[in-house]
Short mmCIF file of C-alpha atoms and ligand atoms in Angstrom, two decimals:
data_model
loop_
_atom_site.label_atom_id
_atom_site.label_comp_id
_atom_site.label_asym_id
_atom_site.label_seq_id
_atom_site.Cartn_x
_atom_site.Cartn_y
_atom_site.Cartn_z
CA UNK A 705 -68.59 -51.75 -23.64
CA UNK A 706 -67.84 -48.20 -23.51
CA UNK A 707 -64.44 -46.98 -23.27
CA UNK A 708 -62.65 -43.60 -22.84
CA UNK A 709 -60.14 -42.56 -24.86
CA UNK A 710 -57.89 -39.76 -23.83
CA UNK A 711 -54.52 -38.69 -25.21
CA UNK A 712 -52.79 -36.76 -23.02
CA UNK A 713 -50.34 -33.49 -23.31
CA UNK A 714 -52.69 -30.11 -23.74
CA UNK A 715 -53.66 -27.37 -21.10
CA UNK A 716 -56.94 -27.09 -20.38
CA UNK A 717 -58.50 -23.68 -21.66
CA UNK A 718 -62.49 -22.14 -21.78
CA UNK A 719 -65.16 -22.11 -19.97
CA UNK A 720 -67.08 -25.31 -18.58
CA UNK A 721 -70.61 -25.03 -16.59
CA UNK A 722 -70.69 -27.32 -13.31
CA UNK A 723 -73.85 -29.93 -13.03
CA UNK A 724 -76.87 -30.44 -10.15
CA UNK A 725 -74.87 -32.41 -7.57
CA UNK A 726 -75.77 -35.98 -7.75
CA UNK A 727 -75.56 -36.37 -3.93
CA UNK A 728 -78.12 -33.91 -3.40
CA UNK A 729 -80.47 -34.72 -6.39
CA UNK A 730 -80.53 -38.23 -4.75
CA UNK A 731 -82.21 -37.78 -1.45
CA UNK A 732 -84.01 -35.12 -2.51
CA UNK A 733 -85.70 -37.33 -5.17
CA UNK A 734 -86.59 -39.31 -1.98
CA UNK A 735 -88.13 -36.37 -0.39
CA UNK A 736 -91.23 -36.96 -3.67
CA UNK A 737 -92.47 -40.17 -1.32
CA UNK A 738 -93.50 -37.54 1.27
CA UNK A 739 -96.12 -35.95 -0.14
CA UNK A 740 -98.83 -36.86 -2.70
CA UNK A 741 -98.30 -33.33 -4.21
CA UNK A 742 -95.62 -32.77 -7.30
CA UNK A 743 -92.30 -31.81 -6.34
CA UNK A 744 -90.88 -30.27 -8.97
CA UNK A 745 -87.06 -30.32 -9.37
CA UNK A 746 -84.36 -27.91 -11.65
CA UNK A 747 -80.55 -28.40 -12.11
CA UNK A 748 -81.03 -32.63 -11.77
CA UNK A 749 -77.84 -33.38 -13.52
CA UNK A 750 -78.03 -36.08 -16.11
CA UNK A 751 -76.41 -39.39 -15.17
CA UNK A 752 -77.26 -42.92 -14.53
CA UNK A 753 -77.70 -42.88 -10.86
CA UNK A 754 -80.27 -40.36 -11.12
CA UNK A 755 -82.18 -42.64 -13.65
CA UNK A 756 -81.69 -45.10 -11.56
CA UNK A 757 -83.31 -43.48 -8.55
CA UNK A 758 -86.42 -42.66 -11.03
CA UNK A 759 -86.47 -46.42 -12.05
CA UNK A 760 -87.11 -47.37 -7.95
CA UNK A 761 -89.62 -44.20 -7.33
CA UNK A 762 -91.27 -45.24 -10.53
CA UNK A 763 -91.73 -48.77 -9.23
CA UNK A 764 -93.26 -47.76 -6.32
CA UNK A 765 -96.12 -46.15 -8.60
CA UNK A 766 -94.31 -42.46 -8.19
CA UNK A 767 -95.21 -40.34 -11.36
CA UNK A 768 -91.77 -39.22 -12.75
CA UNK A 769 -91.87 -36.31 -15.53
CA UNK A 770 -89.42 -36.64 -18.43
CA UNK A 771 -86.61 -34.84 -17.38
CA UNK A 772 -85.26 -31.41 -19.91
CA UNK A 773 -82.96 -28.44 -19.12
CA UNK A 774 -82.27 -30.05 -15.52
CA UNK A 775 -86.32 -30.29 -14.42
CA UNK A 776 -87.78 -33.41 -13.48
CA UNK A 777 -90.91 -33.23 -11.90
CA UNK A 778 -92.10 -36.33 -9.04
CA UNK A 779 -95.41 -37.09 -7.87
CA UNK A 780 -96.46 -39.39 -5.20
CA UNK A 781 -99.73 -39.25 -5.34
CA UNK A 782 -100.49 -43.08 -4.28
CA UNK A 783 -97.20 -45.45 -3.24
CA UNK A 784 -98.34 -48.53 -4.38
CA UNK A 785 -95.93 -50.65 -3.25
CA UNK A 786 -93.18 -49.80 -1.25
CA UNK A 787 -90.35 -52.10 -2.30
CA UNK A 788 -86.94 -51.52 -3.82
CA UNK A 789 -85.75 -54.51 -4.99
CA UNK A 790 -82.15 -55.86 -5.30
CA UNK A 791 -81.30 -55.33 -8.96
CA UNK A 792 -81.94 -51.80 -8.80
CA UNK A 793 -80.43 -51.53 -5.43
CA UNK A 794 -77.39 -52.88 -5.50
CA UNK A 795 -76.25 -50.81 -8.89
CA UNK A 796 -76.19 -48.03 -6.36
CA UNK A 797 -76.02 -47.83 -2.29
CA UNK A 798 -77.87 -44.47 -2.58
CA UNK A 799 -80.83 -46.57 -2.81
CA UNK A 800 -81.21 -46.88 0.51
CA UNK A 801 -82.68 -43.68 0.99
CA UNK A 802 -85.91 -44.66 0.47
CA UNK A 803 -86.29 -46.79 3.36
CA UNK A 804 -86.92 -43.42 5.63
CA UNK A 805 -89.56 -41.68 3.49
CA UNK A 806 -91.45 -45.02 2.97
CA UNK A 807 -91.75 -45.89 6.28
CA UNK A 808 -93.06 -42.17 7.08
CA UNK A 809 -95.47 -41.96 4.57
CA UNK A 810 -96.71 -45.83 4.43
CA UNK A 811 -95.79 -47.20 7.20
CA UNK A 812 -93.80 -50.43 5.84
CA UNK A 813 -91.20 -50.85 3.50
CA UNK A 814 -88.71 -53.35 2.08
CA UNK A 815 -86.07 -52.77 0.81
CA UNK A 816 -83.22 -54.64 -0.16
CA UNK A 817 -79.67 -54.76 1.84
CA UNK A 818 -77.25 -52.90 -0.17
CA UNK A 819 -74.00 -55.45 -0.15
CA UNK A 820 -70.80 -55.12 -0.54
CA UNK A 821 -68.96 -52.35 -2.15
CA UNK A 822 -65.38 -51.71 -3.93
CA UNK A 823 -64.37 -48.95 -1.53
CA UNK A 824 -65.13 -50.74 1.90
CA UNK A 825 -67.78 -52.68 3.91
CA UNK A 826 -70.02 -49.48 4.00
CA UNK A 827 -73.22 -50.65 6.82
CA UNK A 828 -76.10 -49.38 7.08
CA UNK A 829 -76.55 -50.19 11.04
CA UNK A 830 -76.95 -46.30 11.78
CA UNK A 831 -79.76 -46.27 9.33
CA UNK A 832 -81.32 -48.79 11.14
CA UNK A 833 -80.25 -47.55 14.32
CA UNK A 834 -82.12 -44.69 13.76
CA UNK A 835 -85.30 -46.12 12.80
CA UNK A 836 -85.54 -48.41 15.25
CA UNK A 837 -85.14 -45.79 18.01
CA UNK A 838 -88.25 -43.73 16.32
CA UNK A 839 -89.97 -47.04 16.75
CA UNK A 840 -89.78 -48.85 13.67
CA UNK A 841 -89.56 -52.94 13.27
CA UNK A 842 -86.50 -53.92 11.15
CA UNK A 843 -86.13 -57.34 10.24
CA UNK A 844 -83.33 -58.67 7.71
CA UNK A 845 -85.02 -61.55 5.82
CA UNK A 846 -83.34 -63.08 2.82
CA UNK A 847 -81.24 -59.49 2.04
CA UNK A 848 -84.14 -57.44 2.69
CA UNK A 849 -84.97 -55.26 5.31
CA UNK A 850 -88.61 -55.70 6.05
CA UNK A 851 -89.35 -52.49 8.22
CA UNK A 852 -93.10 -51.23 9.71
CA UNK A 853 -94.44 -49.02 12.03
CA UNK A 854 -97.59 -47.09 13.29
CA UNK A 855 -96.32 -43.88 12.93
CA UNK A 856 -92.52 -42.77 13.78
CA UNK A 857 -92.14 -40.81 16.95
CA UNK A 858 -89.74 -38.82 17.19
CA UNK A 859 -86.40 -39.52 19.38
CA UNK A 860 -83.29 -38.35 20.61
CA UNK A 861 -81.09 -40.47 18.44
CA UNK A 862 -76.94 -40.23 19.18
CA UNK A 863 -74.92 -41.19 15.75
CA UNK A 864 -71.78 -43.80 16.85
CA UNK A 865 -69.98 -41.77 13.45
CA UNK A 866 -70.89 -39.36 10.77
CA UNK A 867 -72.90 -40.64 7.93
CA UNK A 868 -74.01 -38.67 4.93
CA UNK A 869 -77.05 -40.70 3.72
CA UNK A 870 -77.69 -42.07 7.29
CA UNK A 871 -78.28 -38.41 8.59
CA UNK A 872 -80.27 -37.64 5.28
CA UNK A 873 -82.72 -40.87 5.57
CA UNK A 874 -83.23 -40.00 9.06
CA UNK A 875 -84.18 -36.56 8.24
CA UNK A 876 -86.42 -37.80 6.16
CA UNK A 877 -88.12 -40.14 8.25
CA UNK A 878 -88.50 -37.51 11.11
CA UNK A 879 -89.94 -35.00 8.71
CA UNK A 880 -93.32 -37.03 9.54
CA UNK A 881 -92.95 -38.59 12.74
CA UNK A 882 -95.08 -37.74 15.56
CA UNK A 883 -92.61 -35.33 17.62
CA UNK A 884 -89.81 -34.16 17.66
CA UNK A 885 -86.25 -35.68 16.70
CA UNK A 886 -82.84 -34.66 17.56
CA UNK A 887 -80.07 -36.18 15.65
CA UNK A 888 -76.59 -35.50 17.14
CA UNK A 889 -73.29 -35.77 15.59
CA UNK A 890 -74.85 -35.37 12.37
CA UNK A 891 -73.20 -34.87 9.22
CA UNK A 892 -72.71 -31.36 7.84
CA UNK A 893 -72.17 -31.70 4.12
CA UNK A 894 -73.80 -29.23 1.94
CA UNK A 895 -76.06 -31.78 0.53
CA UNK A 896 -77.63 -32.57 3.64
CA UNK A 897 -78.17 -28.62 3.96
CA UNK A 898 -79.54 -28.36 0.50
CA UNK A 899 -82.11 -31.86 1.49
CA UNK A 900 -83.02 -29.48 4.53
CA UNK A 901 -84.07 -26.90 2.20
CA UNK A 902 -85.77 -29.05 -0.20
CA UNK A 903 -87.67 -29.99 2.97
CA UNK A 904 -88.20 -27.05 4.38
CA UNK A 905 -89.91 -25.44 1.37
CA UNK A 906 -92.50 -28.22 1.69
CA UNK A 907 -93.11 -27.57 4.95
CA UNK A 908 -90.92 -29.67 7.45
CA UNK A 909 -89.74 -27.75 10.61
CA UNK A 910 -85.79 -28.27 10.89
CA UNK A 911 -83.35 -26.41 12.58
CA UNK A 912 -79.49 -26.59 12.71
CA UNK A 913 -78.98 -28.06 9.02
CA UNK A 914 -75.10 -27.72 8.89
CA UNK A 915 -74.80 -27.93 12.49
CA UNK A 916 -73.54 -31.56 14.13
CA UNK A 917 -77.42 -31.37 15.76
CA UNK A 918 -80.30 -31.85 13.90
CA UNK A 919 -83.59 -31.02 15.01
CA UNK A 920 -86.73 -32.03 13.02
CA UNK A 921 -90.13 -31.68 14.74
CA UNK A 922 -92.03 -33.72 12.80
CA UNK A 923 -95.46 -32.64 10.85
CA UNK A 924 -98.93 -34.06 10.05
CA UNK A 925 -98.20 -33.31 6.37
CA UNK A 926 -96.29 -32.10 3.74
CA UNK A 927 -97.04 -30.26 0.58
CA UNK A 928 -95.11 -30.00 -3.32
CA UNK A 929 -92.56 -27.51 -3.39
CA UNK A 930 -90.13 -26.07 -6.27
CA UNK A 931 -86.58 -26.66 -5.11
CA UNK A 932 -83.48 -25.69 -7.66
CA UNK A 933 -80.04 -28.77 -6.54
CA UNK A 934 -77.26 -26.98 -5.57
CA UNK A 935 -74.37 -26.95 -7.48
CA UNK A 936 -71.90 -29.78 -7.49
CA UNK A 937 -68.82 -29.55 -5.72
CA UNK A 938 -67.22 -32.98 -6.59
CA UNK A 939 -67.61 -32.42 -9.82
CA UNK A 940 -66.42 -28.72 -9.66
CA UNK A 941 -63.67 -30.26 -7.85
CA UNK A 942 -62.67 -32.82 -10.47
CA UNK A 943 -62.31 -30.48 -13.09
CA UNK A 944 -60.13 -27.82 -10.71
CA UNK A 945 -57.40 -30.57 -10.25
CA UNK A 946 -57.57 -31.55 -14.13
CA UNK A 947 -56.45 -28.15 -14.80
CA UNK A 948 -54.32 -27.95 -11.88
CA UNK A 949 -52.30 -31.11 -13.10
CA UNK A 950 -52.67 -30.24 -16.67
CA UNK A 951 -52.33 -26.58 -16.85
CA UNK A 952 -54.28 -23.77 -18.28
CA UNK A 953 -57.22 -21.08 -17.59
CA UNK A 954 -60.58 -22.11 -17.09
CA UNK A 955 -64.09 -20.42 -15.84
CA UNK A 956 -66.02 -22.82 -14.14
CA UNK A 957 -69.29 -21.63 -14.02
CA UNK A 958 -72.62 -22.58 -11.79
CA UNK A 959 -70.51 -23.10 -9.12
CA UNK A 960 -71.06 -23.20 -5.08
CA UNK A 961 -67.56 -22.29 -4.08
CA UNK A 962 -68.41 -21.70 -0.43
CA UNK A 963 -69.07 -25.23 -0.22
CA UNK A 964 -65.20 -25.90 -1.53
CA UNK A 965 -63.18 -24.85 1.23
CA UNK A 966 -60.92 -27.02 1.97
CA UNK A 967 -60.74 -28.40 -1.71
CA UNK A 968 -59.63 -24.88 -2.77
CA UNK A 969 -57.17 -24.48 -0.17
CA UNK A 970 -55.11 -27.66 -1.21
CA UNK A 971 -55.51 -26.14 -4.96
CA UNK A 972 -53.48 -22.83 -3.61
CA UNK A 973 -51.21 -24.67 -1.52
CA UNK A 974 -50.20 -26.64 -5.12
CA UNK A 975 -49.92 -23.35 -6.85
CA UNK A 976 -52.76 -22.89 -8.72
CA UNK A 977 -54.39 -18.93 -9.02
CA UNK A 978 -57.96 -19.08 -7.84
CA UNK A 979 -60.49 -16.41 -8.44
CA UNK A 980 -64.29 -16.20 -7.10
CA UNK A 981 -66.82 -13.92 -8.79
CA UNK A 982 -70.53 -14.91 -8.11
CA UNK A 983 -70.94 -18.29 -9.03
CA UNK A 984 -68.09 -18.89 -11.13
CA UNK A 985 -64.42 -19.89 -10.29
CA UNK A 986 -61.37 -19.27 -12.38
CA UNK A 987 -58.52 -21.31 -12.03
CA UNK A 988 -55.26 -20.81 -13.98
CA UNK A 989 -52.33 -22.84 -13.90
CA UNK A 990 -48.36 -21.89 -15.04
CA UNK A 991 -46.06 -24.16 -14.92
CA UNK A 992 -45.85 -27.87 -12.40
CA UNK A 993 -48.02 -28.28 -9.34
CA UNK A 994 -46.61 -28.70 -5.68
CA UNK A 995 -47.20 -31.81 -4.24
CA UNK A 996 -50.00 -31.51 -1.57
CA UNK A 997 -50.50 -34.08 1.86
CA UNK A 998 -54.04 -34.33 2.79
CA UNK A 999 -56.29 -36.48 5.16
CA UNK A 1000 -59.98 -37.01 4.12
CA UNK A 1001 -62.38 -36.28 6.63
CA UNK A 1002 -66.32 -35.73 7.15
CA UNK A 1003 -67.40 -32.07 6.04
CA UNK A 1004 -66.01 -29.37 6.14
CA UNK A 1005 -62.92 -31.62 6.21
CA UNK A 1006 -61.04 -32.74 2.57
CA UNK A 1007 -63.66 -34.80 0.90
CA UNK A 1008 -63.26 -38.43 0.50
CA UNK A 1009 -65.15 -38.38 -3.13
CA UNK A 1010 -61.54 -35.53 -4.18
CA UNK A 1011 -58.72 -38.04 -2.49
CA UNK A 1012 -58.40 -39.93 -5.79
CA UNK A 1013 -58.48 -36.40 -8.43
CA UNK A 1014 -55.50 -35.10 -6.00
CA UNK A 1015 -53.56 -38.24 -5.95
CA UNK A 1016 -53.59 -38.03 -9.78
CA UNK A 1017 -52.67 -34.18 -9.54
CA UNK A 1018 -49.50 -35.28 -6.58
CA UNK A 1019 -47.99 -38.51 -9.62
CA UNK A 1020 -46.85 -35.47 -11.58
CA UNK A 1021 -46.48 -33.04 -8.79
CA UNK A 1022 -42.90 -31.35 -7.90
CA UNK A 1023 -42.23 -33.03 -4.27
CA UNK A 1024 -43.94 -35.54 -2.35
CA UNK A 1025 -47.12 -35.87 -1.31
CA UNK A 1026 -48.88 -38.38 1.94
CA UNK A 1027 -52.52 -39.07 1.61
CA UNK A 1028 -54.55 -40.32 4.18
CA UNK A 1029 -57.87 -42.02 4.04
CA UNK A 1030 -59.97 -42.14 7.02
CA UNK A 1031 -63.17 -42.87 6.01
CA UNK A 1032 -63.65 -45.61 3.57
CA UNK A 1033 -61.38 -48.99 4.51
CA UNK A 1034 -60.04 -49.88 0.65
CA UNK A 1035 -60.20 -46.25 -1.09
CA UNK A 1036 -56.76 -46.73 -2.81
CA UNK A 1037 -57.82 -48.95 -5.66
CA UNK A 1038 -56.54 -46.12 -7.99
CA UNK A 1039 -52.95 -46.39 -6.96
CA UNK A 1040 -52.74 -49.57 -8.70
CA UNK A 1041 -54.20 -48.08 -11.68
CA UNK A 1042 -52.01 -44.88 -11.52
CA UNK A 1043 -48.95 -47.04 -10.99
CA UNK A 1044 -49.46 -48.33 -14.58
CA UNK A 1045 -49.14 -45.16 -15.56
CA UNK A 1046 -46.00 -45.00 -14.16
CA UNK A 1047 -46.69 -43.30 -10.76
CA UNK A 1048 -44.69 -43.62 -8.20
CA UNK A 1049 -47.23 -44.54 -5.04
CA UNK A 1050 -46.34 -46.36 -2.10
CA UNK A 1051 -49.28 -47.63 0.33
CA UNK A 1052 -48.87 -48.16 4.21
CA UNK A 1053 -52.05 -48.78 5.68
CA UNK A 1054 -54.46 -45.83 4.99
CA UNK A 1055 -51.90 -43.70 4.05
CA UNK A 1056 -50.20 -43.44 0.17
CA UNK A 1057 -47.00 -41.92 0.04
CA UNK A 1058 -46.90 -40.19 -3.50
CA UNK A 1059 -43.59 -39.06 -5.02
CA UNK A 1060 -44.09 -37.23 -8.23
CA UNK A 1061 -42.74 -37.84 -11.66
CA UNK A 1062 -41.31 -35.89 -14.73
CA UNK A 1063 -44.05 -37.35 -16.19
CA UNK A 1064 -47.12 -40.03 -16.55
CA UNK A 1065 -47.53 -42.19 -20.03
CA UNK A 1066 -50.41 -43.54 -21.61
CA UNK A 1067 -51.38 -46.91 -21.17
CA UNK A 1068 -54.52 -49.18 -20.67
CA UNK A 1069 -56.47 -49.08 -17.76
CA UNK A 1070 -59.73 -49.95 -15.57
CA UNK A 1071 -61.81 -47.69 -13.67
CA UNK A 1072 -62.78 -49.19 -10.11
CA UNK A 1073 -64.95 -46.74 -8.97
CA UNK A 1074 -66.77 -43.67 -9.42
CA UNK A 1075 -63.90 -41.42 -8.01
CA UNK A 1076 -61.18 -43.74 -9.09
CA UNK A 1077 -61.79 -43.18 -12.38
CA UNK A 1078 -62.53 -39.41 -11.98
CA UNK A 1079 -58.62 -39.78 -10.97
CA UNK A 1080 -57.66 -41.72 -14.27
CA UNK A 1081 -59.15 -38.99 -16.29
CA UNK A 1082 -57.26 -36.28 -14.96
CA UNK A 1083 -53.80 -38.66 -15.27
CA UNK A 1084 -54.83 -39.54 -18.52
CA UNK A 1085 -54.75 -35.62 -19.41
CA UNK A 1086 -51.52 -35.31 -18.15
CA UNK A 1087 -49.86 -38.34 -19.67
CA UNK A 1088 -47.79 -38.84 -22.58
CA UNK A 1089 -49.35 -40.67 -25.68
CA UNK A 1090 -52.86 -42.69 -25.18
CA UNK A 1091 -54.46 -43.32 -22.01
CA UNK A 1092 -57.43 -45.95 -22.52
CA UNK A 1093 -60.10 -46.09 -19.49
CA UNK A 1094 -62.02 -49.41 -19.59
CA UNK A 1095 -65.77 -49.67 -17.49
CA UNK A 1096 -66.42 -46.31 -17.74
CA UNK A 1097 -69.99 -46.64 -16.86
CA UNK A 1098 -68.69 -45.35 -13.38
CA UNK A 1099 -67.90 -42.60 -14.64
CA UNK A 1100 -71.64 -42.03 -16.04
CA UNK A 1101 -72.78 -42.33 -12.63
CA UNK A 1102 -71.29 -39.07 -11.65
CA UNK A 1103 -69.85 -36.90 -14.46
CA UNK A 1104 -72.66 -35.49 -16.43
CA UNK A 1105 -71.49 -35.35 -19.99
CA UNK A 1106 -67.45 -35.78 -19.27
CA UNK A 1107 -65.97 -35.92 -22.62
CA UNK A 1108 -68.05 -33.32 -23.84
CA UNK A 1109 -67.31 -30.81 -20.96
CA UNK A 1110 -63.66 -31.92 -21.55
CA UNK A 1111 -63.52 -31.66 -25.43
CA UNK A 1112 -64.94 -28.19 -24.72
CA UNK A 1113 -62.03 -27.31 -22.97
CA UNK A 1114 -59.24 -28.34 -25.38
CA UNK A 1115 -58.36 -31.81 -23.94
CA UNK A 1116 -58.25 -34.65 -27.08
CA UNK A 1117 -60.82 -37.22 -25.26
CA UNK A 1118 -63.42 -39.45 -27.09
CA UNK A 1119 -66.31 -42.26 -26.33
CA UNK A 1120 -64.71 -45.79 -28.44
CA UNK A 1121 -66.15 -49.04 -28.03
C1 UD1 B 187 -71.93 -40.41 0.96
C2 UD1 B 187 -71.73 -40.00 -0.48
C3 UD1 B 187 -70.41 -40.54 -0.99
C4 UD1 B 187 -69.27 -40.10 -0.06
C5 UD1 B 187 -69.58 -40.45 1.38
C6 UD1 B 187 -68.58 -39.88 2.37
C7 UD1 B 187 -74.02 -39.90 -1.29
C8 UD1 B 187 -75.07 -40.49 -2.16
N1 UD1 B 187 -72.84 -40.54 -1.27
O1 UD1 B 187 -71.97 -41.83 0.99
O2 UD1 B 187 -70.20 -40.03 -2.31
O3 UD1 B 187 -68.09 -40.76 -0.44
O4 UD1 B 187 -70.87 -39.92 1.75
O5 UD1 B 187 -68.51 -38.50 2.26
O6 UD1 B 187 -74.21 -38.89 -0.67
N2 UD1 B 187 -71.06 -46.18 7.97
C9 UD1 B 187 -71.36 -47.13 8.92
N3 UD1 B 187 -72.68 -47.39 9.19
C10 UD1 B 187 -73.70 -46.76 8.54
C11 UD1 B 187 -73.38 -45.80 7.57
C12 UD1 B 187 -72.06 -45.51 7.31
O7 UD1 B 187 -70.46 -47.73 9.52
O8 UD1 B 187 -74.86 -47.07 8.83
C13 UD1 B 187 -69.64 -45.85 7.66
C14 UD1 B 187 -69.24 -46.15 6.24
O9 UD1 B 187 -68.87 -47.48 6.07
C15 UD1 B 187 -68.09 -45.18 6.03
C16 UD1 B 187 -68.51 -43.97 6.88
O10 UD1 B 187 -69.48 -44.45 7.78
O11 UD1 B 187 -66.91 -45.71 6.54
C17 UD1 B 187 -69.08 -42.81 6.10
O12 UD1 B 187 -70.06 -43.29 5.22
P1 UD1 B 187 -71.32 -42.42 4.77
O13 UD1 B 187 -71.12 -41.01 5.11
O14 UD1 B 187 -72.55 -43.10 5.24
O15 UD1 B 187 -71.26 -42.57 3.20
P2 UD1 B 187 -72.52 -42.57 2.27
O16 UD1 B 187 -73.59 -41.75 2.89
O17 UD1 B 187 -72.83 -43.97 1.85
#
């Protein structure tokens, strides 16, 4: 199995150009079940959850394009069957988006339950929630969730918290119910704005995208559309605190940075020297970081998927920094990981107390999650000697070409096996 080696020590210096986000590419691949006319897609970044969202659509009898330069064209002309099946499912929670669309467009769908996940229990009862309150039957039969309806009508539905997908799939969903929907505490994220757009442009009526209320009124049908992913800001993100905890001048370019705030704030408030022109950021970094506290919240809050990347940047941070998670149960998974780095990270309850150090070294270790190893990377950068990052196929579910964009910028990082 793959493994990333990095050895650690140099400033980051260049230019680097920021991906499609993955969290928007996702549901708006799900938008393709809505229509039986092409929707054709540009800046899809290149990773394994967006194959693996092809792999479901193209089970269901979707036609899916090969994708170059960031297009990927998907056609629903005819869903054949509407079933996502465990395997695929369970690789990636995202999956679930598809139970929305099908039900819209045919009616029924099954799909399985998602499971468990490393970073907490993660439900889907809001999902469901949802449905059920535009009228659809949801039955859980041997990890499925065997859902049908006439049409959906639309409804007044109240989210008990703020869900990314759950707002998406129900946006989805009420894109062709009969009616109109009003989703309230909804969540704000730029990728739920940029799956409003997407929708919009093939002709659902939604207003308040980026607003806590939602309203969809629901259409007959809806028709292809051309629709360019926004920019991603996670990954954007990653690469800021890499050379905020490393050092160095960097361009980042193809960029959203409006949809950074509070990411960008923390960056200053560590010492880094931001500068926005168009769609490119340029961060430069003299001499040791300032630790940072931060407490994740829903958007425009700190980001959940940047806690771990700033925990790495606050281990070799002057001071000491408190991080708080708040909304995923067992998001610390990292510490442990950081600790054998020799970080000095004490956990009470949700909240790690960080005390930097002189200095991180190398050593072995095992990437957890997505955004847990994002945050081994940018230690491993910063450590002494050779940092080796085993199950890095998380990594290829979010970080379009890592190494690569890395190598680019001046950092000693290769694939080994
Ligand atoms: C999305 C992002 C993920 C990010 C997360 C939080 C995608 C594909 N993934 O995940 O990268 O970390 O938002 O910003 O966009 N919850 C329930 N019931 C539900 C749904 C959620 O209790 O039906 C809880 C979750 O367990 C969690 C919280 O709500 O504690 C927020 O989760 P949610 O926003 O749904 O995360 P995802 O949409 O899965």
């Amino acid at each position: 199995m793959d493994k990333l080696l990095i050895t650690g020590g140099q400033p980051l210096a260049g230019e680097v150009r920021i991906s499609g986000a993955k969290n928007a590419a996702l549901p708006i691949m799900c938008a393709a079940l809505l229509t039986a006319e092409p929707l054709r897609l540009d800046n899809v970044p290149r990773l394994m959850d967006v194959r693996t969202m092809a792999k479901i659509l193209a089970l269901m009898g979707v036609e899916v394009g090969a994708q170059e330069n960031g297009r990927l064209e998907l056609r629903a002309r005819e869903i054949k069957d509407p079933t996502a099946g465990y395997d695929l499912v369970k690789t990636m929670r995202a999956s679930v988006l598809v139970l929305g669309p099908l039900l819209a467009r045919c009616g029924r769908a099954k799909v399985s339950l998602p499971g468990g996940c490393g970073i907490g229990a993660r439900p889907v009862d809001q999902h469901i929630k949802g449905l059920q309150a535009m009228g659809a039957r949801i039955e859980i039969e041997h990890g499925y969730m065997n859902a049908s309806v006439g049409r959906l009508k639309g409804a007044r539905i109240v989210m008990d918290l703020v869900t990314v997908t759950g707002t998406e799939n129900l946006m989805l969903a009420a894109a062709l119910a009969e009616g109109t929907t009003v989703l309230e505490n909804a969540a704000r994220e730029p990728e739920v704005v940029d799956l409003a757009n997407c929708l919009a442009a093939m002709g659902a009526k939604i207003e308040g995208a980026g607003t806590d209320t939602l309203r969809i009124e629901g259409v007959r049908s809806l028709a292809g559309a051309a629709h360019r992913v926004m920019p991603d800001r996670i990954e954007t993100g990653t690469y800021l605190s890499a050379v905020a905890a490393a050092g160095g001048k960097v361009r980042l370019s193809g960029t959203a940075a409006g949809t950074l705030g509070a990411t960008l704030e923390k960056l200053r408030e560590a010492g880094a020297k931001l500068a926005v022109a168009g769609d490119a950021i340029t961060i430069e970094m003299a001499g040791r970081a300032r630790s940072v506290s931060l407490t994740t919240a829903p958007y425009p809050g700190f980001a959940t998927d940047m806690q771990a990347q700033f925990m790495a940047l606050d281990c070799v941070a002057s001071g000491t920094g408190q991080i708080t998670e708040t909304i995923f149960e067992n998001r610390f998974m990292h510490a442990l990981e950081l600790q054998r780095l020799g970080a000095d990270i004490s956990i009470h309850d949700r909240t790690a107390v960080v005390k930097g150090v002189e200095r991180l070294q190398g050593a072995k270790v095992m990437a957890t999650d997505l955004r847990a190893s994002a945050s081994l990377v940018v230690a491993g950068l910063v450590a002494q000697g050779e940092t080796l990052i085993d199950r890095i196929y998380h990594l290829d579910r979010g970080y379009e070409a890592l190494e690569h964009k890395l190598s680019g910028l001046g950092a000693k990082i290769a694939r080994v096996r």
